[in-house]
Amino acid sequence: MLASGGLTSGFQFCSKNPVIYFYALLFSISGYLGVQIVLTLVKTCGAFVAVTVTTCRKAITIILSFIFFAKPFTFQYVWAGLLIIVGIYLNLLNKSNPSLEAHLVNFIAKIIHRQRHPSSIV
């Protein structure tokens, strides 16, 4: 940015619009507080709960964005949501049955092998 002159034009824009400094300060403070909340959540409840809470927050944000801002709803959103739910389910299942991970890795390896070599039987 320094070589292209973008940094200088950015500072000029901010000097003409001083409210930008206030917005940047609010953005920085909210980012800091968000990180502190997530770290406290990890410390008190564990990483799984923290990831689950942050994922749910993201899902709620996406849902609210569909409510407040018009955009086409495609099947890709449903597919992505199902992948997240399956990932959480597999994580819970793995915690209750640690030997499941080896079976799951073996199953995925067989699927990949079949896709690469459709005529061979594993």
C-alpha positions as a Markdown table, in Angstrom:
| # | Residue | x | y | z |
|---|---|---|---|---|
| 1 | Met | 0.0 | 0.0 | 0.0 |
| 2 | Leu | 2.8 | 2.3 | 0.7 |
| 3 | Ala | 4.3 | 1.9 | -2.8 |
| 4 | Ser | 1.0 | 2.2 | -4.6 |
| 5 | Gly | 0.0 | 5.3 | -2.6 |
| 6 | Gly | -3.0 | 3.7 | -1.1 |
| 7 | Leu | -1.8 | 4.3 | 2.4 |
| 8 | Thr | -1.5 | 8.0 | 1.8 |
| 9 | Ser | -4.9 | 8.3 | 0.3 |
| 10 | Gly | -6.4 | 6.4 | 3.2 |
| 11 | Phe | -4.9 | 8.8 | 5.7 |
| 12 | Gln | -6.2 | 11.7 | 3.6 |
| 13 | Phe | -9.6 | 10.2 | 3.6 |
| 14 | Cys | -9.5 | 9.7 | 7.4 |
| 15 | Ser | -8.3 | 13.3 | 8.0 |
| 16 | Lys | -11.2 | 14.6 | 5.9 |
| 17 | Asn | -13.6 | 12.3 | 7.8 |
| 18 | Pro | -12.5 | 12.2 | 11.4 |
| 19 | Val | -15.4 | 10.0 | 12.5 |
| 20 | Ile | -13.5 | 7.1 | 10.8 |
| 21 | Tyr | -11.0 | 7.2 | 13.6 |
| 22 | Phe | -13.9 | 6.7 | 16.1 |
| 23 | Tyr | -15.3 | 3.8 | 14.1 |
| 24 | Ala | -11.9 | 2.2 | 13.9 |
| 25 | Leu | -11.6 | 2.6 | 17.7 |
| 26 | Leu | -15.0 | 1.0 | 18.2 |
| 27 | Phe | -14.1 | -1.8 | 15.8 |
| 28 | Ser | -10.8 | -2.5 | 17.6 |
| 29 | Ile | -12.4 | -2.5 | 21.0 |
| 30 | Ser | -15.2 | -4.8 | 19.9 |
| 31 | Gly | -12.7 | -7.2 | 18.3 |
| 32 | Tyr | -10.6 | -7.2 | 21.5 |
| 33 | Leu | -13.6 | -7.9 | 23.6 |
| 34 | Gly | -14.8 | -10.7 | 21.3 |
| 35 | Val | -11.4 | -12.4 | 21.5 |
| 36 | Gln | -11.4 | -12.1 | 25.3 |
| 37 | Ile | -14.9 | -13.6 | 25.5 |
| 38 | Val | -13.9 | -16.6 | 23.3 |
| 39 | Leu | -10.7 | -17.1 | 25.4 |
| 40 | Thr | -12.7 | -17.0 | 28.6 |
| 41 | Leu | -15.1 | -19.5 | 27.1 |
| 42 | Val | -12.3 | -21.8 | 26.2 |
| 43 | Lys | -10.8 | -21.5 | 29.6 |
| 44 | Thr | -14.0 | -22.1 | 31.6 |
| 45 | Cys | -16.0 | -24.5 | 29.3 |
| 46 | Gly | -13.5 | -26.0 | 26.9 |
| 47 | Ala | -12.6 | -25.7 | 23.2 |
| 48 | Phe | -15.6 | -27.7 | 22.0 |
| 49 | Val | -18.2 | -25.4 | 23.7 |
| 50 | Ala | -16.3 | -22.3 | 22.5 |
| 51 | Val | -16.3 | -23.5 | 18.9 |
| 52 | Thr | -20.0 | -24.5 | 19.1 |
| 53 | Val | -20.9 | -21.1 | 20.5 |
| 54 | Thr | -19.0 | -19.2 | 17.8 |
| 55 | Thr | -20.4 | -21.4 | 15.1 |
| 56 | Cys | -23.9 | -20.8 | 16.3 |
| 57 | Arg | -23.2 | -17.1 | 16.4 |
| 58 | Lys | -22.1 | -17.2 | 12.8 |
| 59 | Ala | -25.2 | -19.2 | 11.8 |
| 60 | Ile | -27.5 | -16.7 | 13.6 |
| 61 | Thr | -25.7 | -13.9 | 11.8 |
| 62 | Ile | -26.2 | -15.6 | 8.4 |
| 63 | Ile | -29.9 | -16.1 | 9.2 |
| 64 | Leu | -30.3 | -12.5 | 10.3 |
| 65 | Ser | -28.6 | -11.3 | 7.1 |
| 66 | Phe | -31.2 | -13.2 | 5.1 |
| 67 | Ile | -34.0 | -11.6 | 7.1 |
| 68 | Phe | -32.6 | -8.0 | 6.8 |
| 69 | Phe | -31.0 | -8.1 | 3.4 |
| 70 | Ala | -32.6 | -9.5 | 0.3 |
| 71 | Lys | -30.5 | -12.2 | -1.4 |
| 72 | Pro | -31.3 | -15.5 | -3.2 |
| 73 | Phe | -31.4 | -18.6 | -1.0 |
| 74 | Thr | -29.6 | -21.5 | -2.7 |
| 75 | Phe | -29.2 | -25.1 | -1.8 |
| 76 | Gln | -25.5 | -24.5 | -1.1 |
| 77 | Tyr | -26.5 | -22.8 | 2.2 |
| 78 | Val | -28.5 | -25.9 | 3.2 |
| 79 | Trp | -25.6 | -28.2 | 2.2 |
| 80 | Ala | -23.1 | -26.1 | 4.2 |
| 81 | Gly | -25.3 | -26.1 | 7.2 |
| 82 | Leu | -25.7 | -29.9 | 7.0 |
| 83 | Leu | -21.9 | -30.3 | 6.8 |
| 84 | Ile | -21.5 | -28.2 | 10.0 |
| 85 | Ile | -24.1 | -30.3 | 11.8 |
| 86 | Val | -22.5 | -33.5 | 10.6 |
| 87 | Gly | -19.1 | -32.3 | 11.8 |
| 88 | Ile | -20.4 | -31.4 | 15.2 |
| 89 | Tyr | -22.2 | -34.8 | 15.4 |
| 90 | Leu | -19.0 | -36.7 | 14.4 |
| 91 | Asn | -17.0 | -34.8 | 17.0 |
| 92 | Leu | -19.5 | -35.8 | 19.7 |
| 93 | Leu | -19.5 | -39.3 | 18.5 |
| 94 | Asn | -15.7 | -39.5 | 18.5 |
| 95 | Lys | -15.6 | -38.2 | 22.0 |
| 96 | Ser | -17.9 | -41.0 | 23.1 |
| 97 | Asn | -16.1 | -43.7 | 21.0 |
| 98 | Pro | -12.4 | -42.9 | 20.4 |
| 99 | Ser | -11.9 | -46.0 | 18.2 |
| 100 | Leu | -14.4 | -44.5 | 15.7 |
| 101 | Glu | -11.8 | -42.2 | 14.3 |
| 102 | Ala | -9.7 | -45.0 | 12.9 |
| 103 | His | -12.8 | -46.6 | 11.3 |
| 104 | Leu | -13.9 | -43.3 | 9.8 |
| 105 | Val | -10.4 | -42.6 | 8.4 |
| 106 | Asn | -10.4 | -46.1 | 6.9 |
| 107 | Phe | -13.8 | -45.6 | 5.4 |
| 108 | Ile | -12.9 | -42.2 | 3.8 |
| 109 | Ala | -9.7 | -43.8 | 2.4 |
| 110 | Lys | -11.7 | -46.5 | 0.8 |
| 111 | Ile | -14.1 | -44.0 | -0.8 |
| 112 | Ile | -11.2 | -41.9 | -2.2 |
| 113 | His | -9.5 | -45.1 | -3.5 |
| 114 | Arg | -12.7 | -46.2 | -5.3 |
| 115 | Gln | -13.0 | -42.8 | -6.9 |
| 116 | Arg | -9.5 | -42.9 | -8.2 |
| 117 | His | -9.6 | -46.5 | -9.3 |
| 118 | Pro | -13.3 | -47.3 | -10.1 |
| 119 | Ser | -12.5 | -50.8 | -11.6 |
| 120 | Ser | -10.6 | -52.1 | -8.6 |
| 121 | Ile | -12.2 | -53.6 | -5.5 |
| 122 | Val | -10.9 | -52.7 | -2.0 |
